[in-house]
């Protein structure tokens, strides 16, 4: 029973980390888009070169932080995914049915959507991710993916 409480506690911690990094990532993407719009308007209006340079530097800094945050969010997502797969495959029904596991599953879906904003899956890809016995494999949700930082 003590082991079960420890697993639920770790699940809670990892879900919180994943949620925080997902929110940070959303904020940095929005900030990057705002800087890009402002830079474009400055360039279109033939503004002072210093203002354009400063805006470009802000955009570059945001993109650097965005890439770092993306990597951390991807790691947190993979860790949470691994925990959920272990719980599911371990047959720990009391943990699977816990409120914390439900929150973790919802967070996995939300984080996946932020990490993969434009990627659409086809029905054949959805069928490939499900194994024959209905057992999850490590990385079913956390496959290697990239995000377009400069073109989104």
PDB file of C-alpha atoms in Angstrom:
ATOM      1  CA  UNK A   1       0.000   0.000   0.000  1.00  0.00           C
ATOM      2  CA  UNK A   2       2.863   2.372   0.781  1.00  0.00           C
ATOM      3  CA  UNK A   3       4.333   1.672  -2.651  1.00  0.00           C
ATOM      4  CA  UNK A   4       1.003   2.581  -4.231  1.00  0.00           C
ATOM      5  CA  UNK A   5       0.956   5.936  -2.430  1.00  0.00           C
ATOM      6  CA  UNK A   6       4.504   6.611  -3.590  1.00  0.00           C
ATOM      7  CA  UNK A   7       3.586   5.851  -7.214  1.00  0.00           C
ATOM      8  CA  UNK A   8       0.549   8.153  -7.028  1.00  0.00           C
ATOM      9  CA  UNK A   9       2.717  10.870  -5.472  1.00  0.00           C
ATOM     10  CA  UNK A  10       5.303  10.560  -8.264  1.00  0.00           C
ATOM     11  CA  UNK A  11       2.500  10.619 -10.830  1.00  0.00           C
ATOM     12  CA  UNK A  12       1.179  13.830  -9.245  1.00  0.00           C
ATOM     13  CA  UNK A  13       4.626  15.443  -9.325  1.00  0.00           C
ATOM     14  CA  UNK A  14       5.289  14.462 -12.936  1.00  0.00           C
ATOM     15  CA  UNK A  15       1.827  15.588 -14.054  1.00  0.00           C
ATOM     16  CA  UNK A  16       2.424  18.978 -12.423  1.00  0.00           C
ATOM     17  CA  UNK A  17       5.808  19.362 -14.098  1.00  0.00           C
ATOM     18  CA  UNK A  18       4.343  18.447 -17.466  1.00  0.00           C
ATOM     19  CA  UNK A  19       1.492  20.930 -16.982  1.00  0.00           C
ATOM     20  CA  UNK A  20       3.819  23.771 -15.992  1.00  0.00           C
ATOM     21  CA  UNK A  21       6.158  23.187 -18.941  1.00  0.00           C
ATOM     22  CA  UNK A  22       3.211  22.935 -21.338  1.00  0.00           C
ATOM     23  CA  UNK A  23       1.885  26.294 -20.128  1.00  0.00           C
ATOM     24  CA  UNK A  24       5.365  27.830 -20.422  1.00  0.00           C
ATOM     25  CA  UNK A  25       5.700  26.495 -23.952  1.00  0.00           C
ATOM     26  CA  UNK A  26       2.334  27.961 -24.969  1.00  0.00           C
ATOM     27  CA  UNK A  27       3.349  31.323 -23.536  1.00  0.00           C
ATOM     28  CA  UNK A  28       6.701  31.368 -25.370  1.00  0.00           C
ATOM     29  CA  UNK A  29       5.068  30.393 -28.669  1.00  0.00           C
ATOM     30  CA  UNK A  30       2.596  33.250 -28.264  1.00  0.00           C
ATOM     31  CA  UNK A  31       5.414  35.645 -27.337  1.00  0.00           C
ATOM     32  CA  UNK A  32       7.437  34.552 -30.375  1.00  0.00           C
ATOM     33  CA  UNK A  33       4.472  35.125 -32.675  1.00  0.00           C
ATOM     34  CA  UNK A  34       3.923  38.601 -31.186  1.00  0.00           C
ATOM     35  CA  UNK A  35       7.585  39.506 -31.697  1.00  0.00           C
ATOM     36  CA  UNK A  36       7.472  38.240 -35.272  1.00  0.00           C
ATOM     37  CA  UNK A  37       4.417  40.403 -36.052  1.00  0.00           C
ATOM     38  CA  UNK A  38       6.011  43.440 -34.449  1.00  0.00           C
ATOM     39  CA  UNK A  39       9.281  42.872 -36.323  1.00  0.00           C
ATOM     40  CA  UNK A  40       7.433  42.537 -39.623  1.00  0.00           C
ATOM     41  CA  UNK A  41       5.489  45.757 -39.001  1.00  0.00           C
ATOM     42  CA  UNK A  42       8.706  47.593 -38.103  1.00  0.00           C
ATOM     43  CA  UNK A  43      10.379  46.345 -41.280  1.00  0.00           C
ATOM     44  CA  UNK A  44       7.326  47.218 -43.394  1.00  0.00           C
ATOM     45  CA  UNK A  45       7.178  50.747 -41.987  1.00  0.00           C
ATOM     46  CA  UNK A  46      10.925  51.240 -42.575  1.00  0.00           C
ATOM     47  CA  UNK A  47      11.498  51.967 -38.890  1.00  0.00           C
ATOM     48  CA  UNK A  48      14.809  52.881 -37.336  1.00  0.00           C
ATOM     49  CA  UNK A  49      17.481  50.190 -37.795  1.00  0.00           C
ATOM     50  CA  UNK A  50      18.175  50.195 -34.059  1.00  0.00           C
ATOM     51  CA  UNK A  51      14.526  49.367 -33.245  1.00  0.00           C
ATOM     52  CA  UNK A  52      14.518  46.585 -35.824  1.00  0.00           C
ATOM     53  CA  UNK A  53      17.787  45.186 -34.465  1.00  0.00           C
ATOM     54  CA  UNK A  54      16.469  45.297 -30.887  1.00  0.00           C
ATOM     55  CA  UNK A  55      13.239  43.571 -31.902  1.00  0.00           C
ATOM     56  CA  UNK A  56      15.205  40.894 -33.783  1.00  0.00           C
ATOM     57  CA  UNK A  57      17.363  40.274 -30.686  1.00  0.00           C
ATOM     58  CA  UNK A  58      14.247  39.885 -28.536  1.00  0.00           C
ATOM     59  CA  UNK A  59      12.867  37.397 -31.045  1.00  0.00           C
ATOM     60  CA  UNK A  60      16.125  35.419 -31.070  1.00  0.00           C
ATOM     61  CA  UNK A  61      16.215  35.266 -27.256  1.00  0.00           C
ATOM     62  CA  UNK A  62      12.610  34.095 -27.126  1.00  0.00           C
ATOM     63  CA  UNK A  63      13.314  31.413 -29.728  1.00  0.00           C
ATOM     64  CA  UNK A  64      16.326  30.179 -27.732  1.00  0.00           C
ATOM     65  CA  UNK A  65      14.225  29.909 -24.575  1.00  0.00           C
ATOM     66  CA  UNK A  66      11.421  28.331 -26.590  1.00  0.00           C
ATOM     67  CA  UNK A  67      13.731  25.590 -27.867  1.00  0.00           C
ATOM     68  CA  UNK A  68      14.994  24.900 -24.349  1.00  0.00           C
ATOM     69  CA  UNK A  69      11.466  24.781 -22.936  1.00  0.00           C
ATOM     70  CA  UNK A  70      10.349  22.526 -25.793  1.00  0.00           C
ATOM     71  CA  UNK A  71      13.102  20.041 -24.920  1.00  0.00           C
ATOM     72  CA  UNK A  72      12.174  20.065 -21.245  1.00  0.00           C
ATOM     73  CA  UNK A  73       8.459  19.668 -22.029  1.00  0.00           C
ATOM     74  CA  UNK A  74       9.249  16.769 -24.342  1.00  0.00           C
ATOM     75  CA  UNK A  75      11.294  15.083 -21.581  1.00  0.00           C
ATOM     76  CA  UNK A  76       8.520  15.593 -19.014  1.00  0.00           C
ATOM     77  CA  UNK A  77       5.997  14.234 -21.499  1.00  0.00           C
ATOM     78  CA  UNK A  78       8.142  11.143 -22.160  1.00  0.00           C
ATOM     79  CA  UNK A  79       8.606  10.549 -18.424  1.00  0.00           C
ATOM     80  CA  UNK A  80       4.877  10.837 -17.714  1.00  0.00           C
ATOM     81  CA  UNK A  81       4.094   8.613 -20.686  1.00  0.00           C
ATOM     82  CA  UNK A  82       6.556   5.996 -19.419  1.00  0.00           C
ATOM     83  CA  UNK A  83       4.949   6.062 -15.976  1.00  0.00           C
ATOM     84  CA  UNK A  84       1.447   5.660 -17.418  1.00  0.00           C
ATOM     85  CA  UNK A  85       2.555   2.780 -19.648  1.00  0.00           C
ATOM     86  CA  UNK A  86       4.188   1.047 -16.659  1.00  0.00           C
ATOM     87  CA  UNK A  87       1.038   1.494 -14.588  1.00  0.00           C
ATOM     88  CA  UNK A  88      -1.186   0.224 -17.411  1.00  0.00           C
ATOM     89  CA  UNK A  89       1.010  -2.762 -18.229  1.00  0.00           C
ATOM     90  CA  UNK A  90       1.636  -3.539 -14.555  1.00  0.00           C
ATOM     91  CA  UNK A  91      -2.026  -4.238 -13.969  1.00  0.00           C
ATOM     92  CA  UNK A  92      -2.236  -1.806 -11.066  1.00  0.00           C
ATOM     93  CA  UNK A  93      -5.960  -1.163 -11.367  1.00  0.00           C
ATOM     94  CA  UNK A  94      -6.286   0.842  -8.171  1.00  0.00           C
ATOM     95  CA  UNK A  95      -3.706   3.297  -9.515  1.00  0.00           C
ATOM     96  CA  UNK A  96      -5.178   3.214 -13.038  1.00  0.00           C
ATOM     97  CA  UNK A  97      -8.570   4.193 -11.641  1.00  0.00           C
ATOM     98  CA  UNK A  98      -7.205   6.922  -9.364  1.00  0.00           C
ATOM     99  CA  UNK A  99      -7.979  10.577  -9.898  1.00  0.00           C
ATOM    100  CA  UNK A 100      -4.256  11.266 -10.381  1.00  0.00           C
ATOM    101  CA  UNK A 101      -4.019   8.785 -13.270  1.00  0.00           C
ATOM    102  CA  UNK A 102      -7.005  10.420 -14.943  1.00  0.00           C
ATOM    103  CA  UNK A 103      -5.381  13.848 -14.576  1.00  0.00           C
ATOM    104  CA  UNK A 104      -2.135  12.460 -15.985  1.00  0.00           C
ATOM    105  CA  UNK A 105      -3.927  11.025 -19.028  1.00  0.00           C
ATOM    106  CA  UNK A 106      -5.644  14.365 -19.696  1.00  0.00           C
ATOM    107  CA  UNK A 107      -2.319  16.172 -19.327  1.00  0.00           C
ATOM    108  CA  UNK A 108      -0.624  13.774 -21.766  1.00  0.00           C
ATOM    109  CA  UNK A 109      -3.228  14.617 -24.390  1.00  0.00           C
ATOM    110  CA  UNK A 110      -2.902  18.374 -23.754  1.00  0.00           C
ATOM    111  CA  UNK A 111       0.888  18.293 -23.879  1.00  0.00           C
ATOM    112  CA  UNK A 112       0.863  16.185 -27.023  1.00  0.00           C
ATOM    113  CA  UNK A 113      -1.308  18.820 -28.682  1.00  0.00           C
ATOM    114  CA  UNK A 114       1.137  21.592 -27.801  1.00  0.00           C
ATOM    115  CA  UNK A 115       4.228  19.609 -28.789  1.00  0.00           C
ATOM    116  CA  UNK A 116       2.680  18.653 -32.148  1.00  0.00           C
ATOM    117  CA  UNK A 117       0.488  21.584 -33.192  1.00  0.00           C
ATOM    118  CA  UNK A 118       0.235  20.950 -36.935  1.00  0.00           C
ATOM    119  CA  UNK A 119       0.780  17.231 -37.158  1.00  0.00           C
ATOM    120  CA  UNK A 120      -2.341  15.270 -38.053  1.00  0.00           C
ATOM    121  CA  UNK A 121      -2.560  11.519 -37.695  1.00  0.00           C
ATOM    122  CA  UNK A 122      -4.242   9.297 -40.225  1.00  0.00           C
ATOM    123  CA  UNK A 123      -6.362   6.316 -39.321  1.00  0.00           C
ATOM    124  CA  UNK A 124      -3.570   3.938 -40.348  1.00  0.00           C
ATOM    125  CA  UNK A 125      -1.142   5.671 -37.960  1.00  0.00           C
ATOM    126  CA  UNK A 126      -3.676   5.366 -35.139  1.00  0.00           C
ATOM    127  CA  UNK A 127      -4.041   1.635 -35.802  1.00  0.00           C
ATOM    128  CA  UNK A 128      -0.257   1.147 -35.849  1.00  0.00           C
ATOM    129  CA  UNK A 129       0.167   2.601 -32.354  1.00  0.00           C
ATOM    130  CA  UNK A 130      -2.182   0.026 -30.813  1.00  0.00           C
ATOM    131  CA  UNK A 131      -0.569  -3.346 -30.277  1.00  0.00           C
ATOM    132  CA  UNK A 132      -2.369  -6.617 -30.898  1.00  0.00           C
ATOM    133  CA  UNK A 133      -2.924  -7.475 -27.224  1.00  0.00           C
ATOM    134  CA  UNK A 134      -4.038  -3.975 -26.281  1.00  0.00           C
ATOM    135  CA  UNK A 135      -0.843  -3.494 -24.290  1.00  0.00           C
ATOM    136  CA  UNK A 136       0.921  -0.152 -24.511  1.00  0.00           C
ATOM    137  CA  UNK A 137       4.547   0.061 -25.503  1.00  0.00           C
ATOM    138  CA  UNK A 138       6.917   2.587 -24.046  1.00  0.00           C
ATOM    139  CA  UNK A 139       6.889   5.708 -26.158  1.00  0.00           C
ATOM    140  CA  UNK A 140       3.444   5.219 -27.699  1.00  0.00           C
ATOM    141  CA  UNK A 141       2.738   8.852 -26.892  1.00  0.00           C
ATOM    142  CA  UNK A 142       6.280  10.133 -26.618  1.00  0.00           C
ATOM    143  CA  UNK A 143       7.784   9.414 -30.024  1.00  0.00           C
ATOM    144  CA  UNK A 144      10.470  11.740 -31.291  1.00  0.00           C
ATOM    145  CA  UNK A 145       8.833  14.873 -32.695  1.00  0.00           C
ATOM    146  CA  UNK A 146       9.889  18.369 -33.653  1.00  0.00           C
ATOM    147  CA  UNK A 147       8.237  21.755 -33.651  1.00  0.00           C
ATOM    148  CA  UNK A 148       8.773  24.567 -36.141  1.00  0.00           C
ATOM    149  CA  UNK A 149      10.035  27.432 -34.024  1.00  0.00           C
ATOM    150  CA  UNK A 150      10.639  30.029 -36.715  1.00  0.00           C
ATOM    151  CA  UNK A 151       7.871  29.149 -39.157  1.00  0.00           C
ATOM    152  CA  UNK A 152       4.841  28.647 -36.933  1.00  0.00           C
TER     153      UNK A 152
END
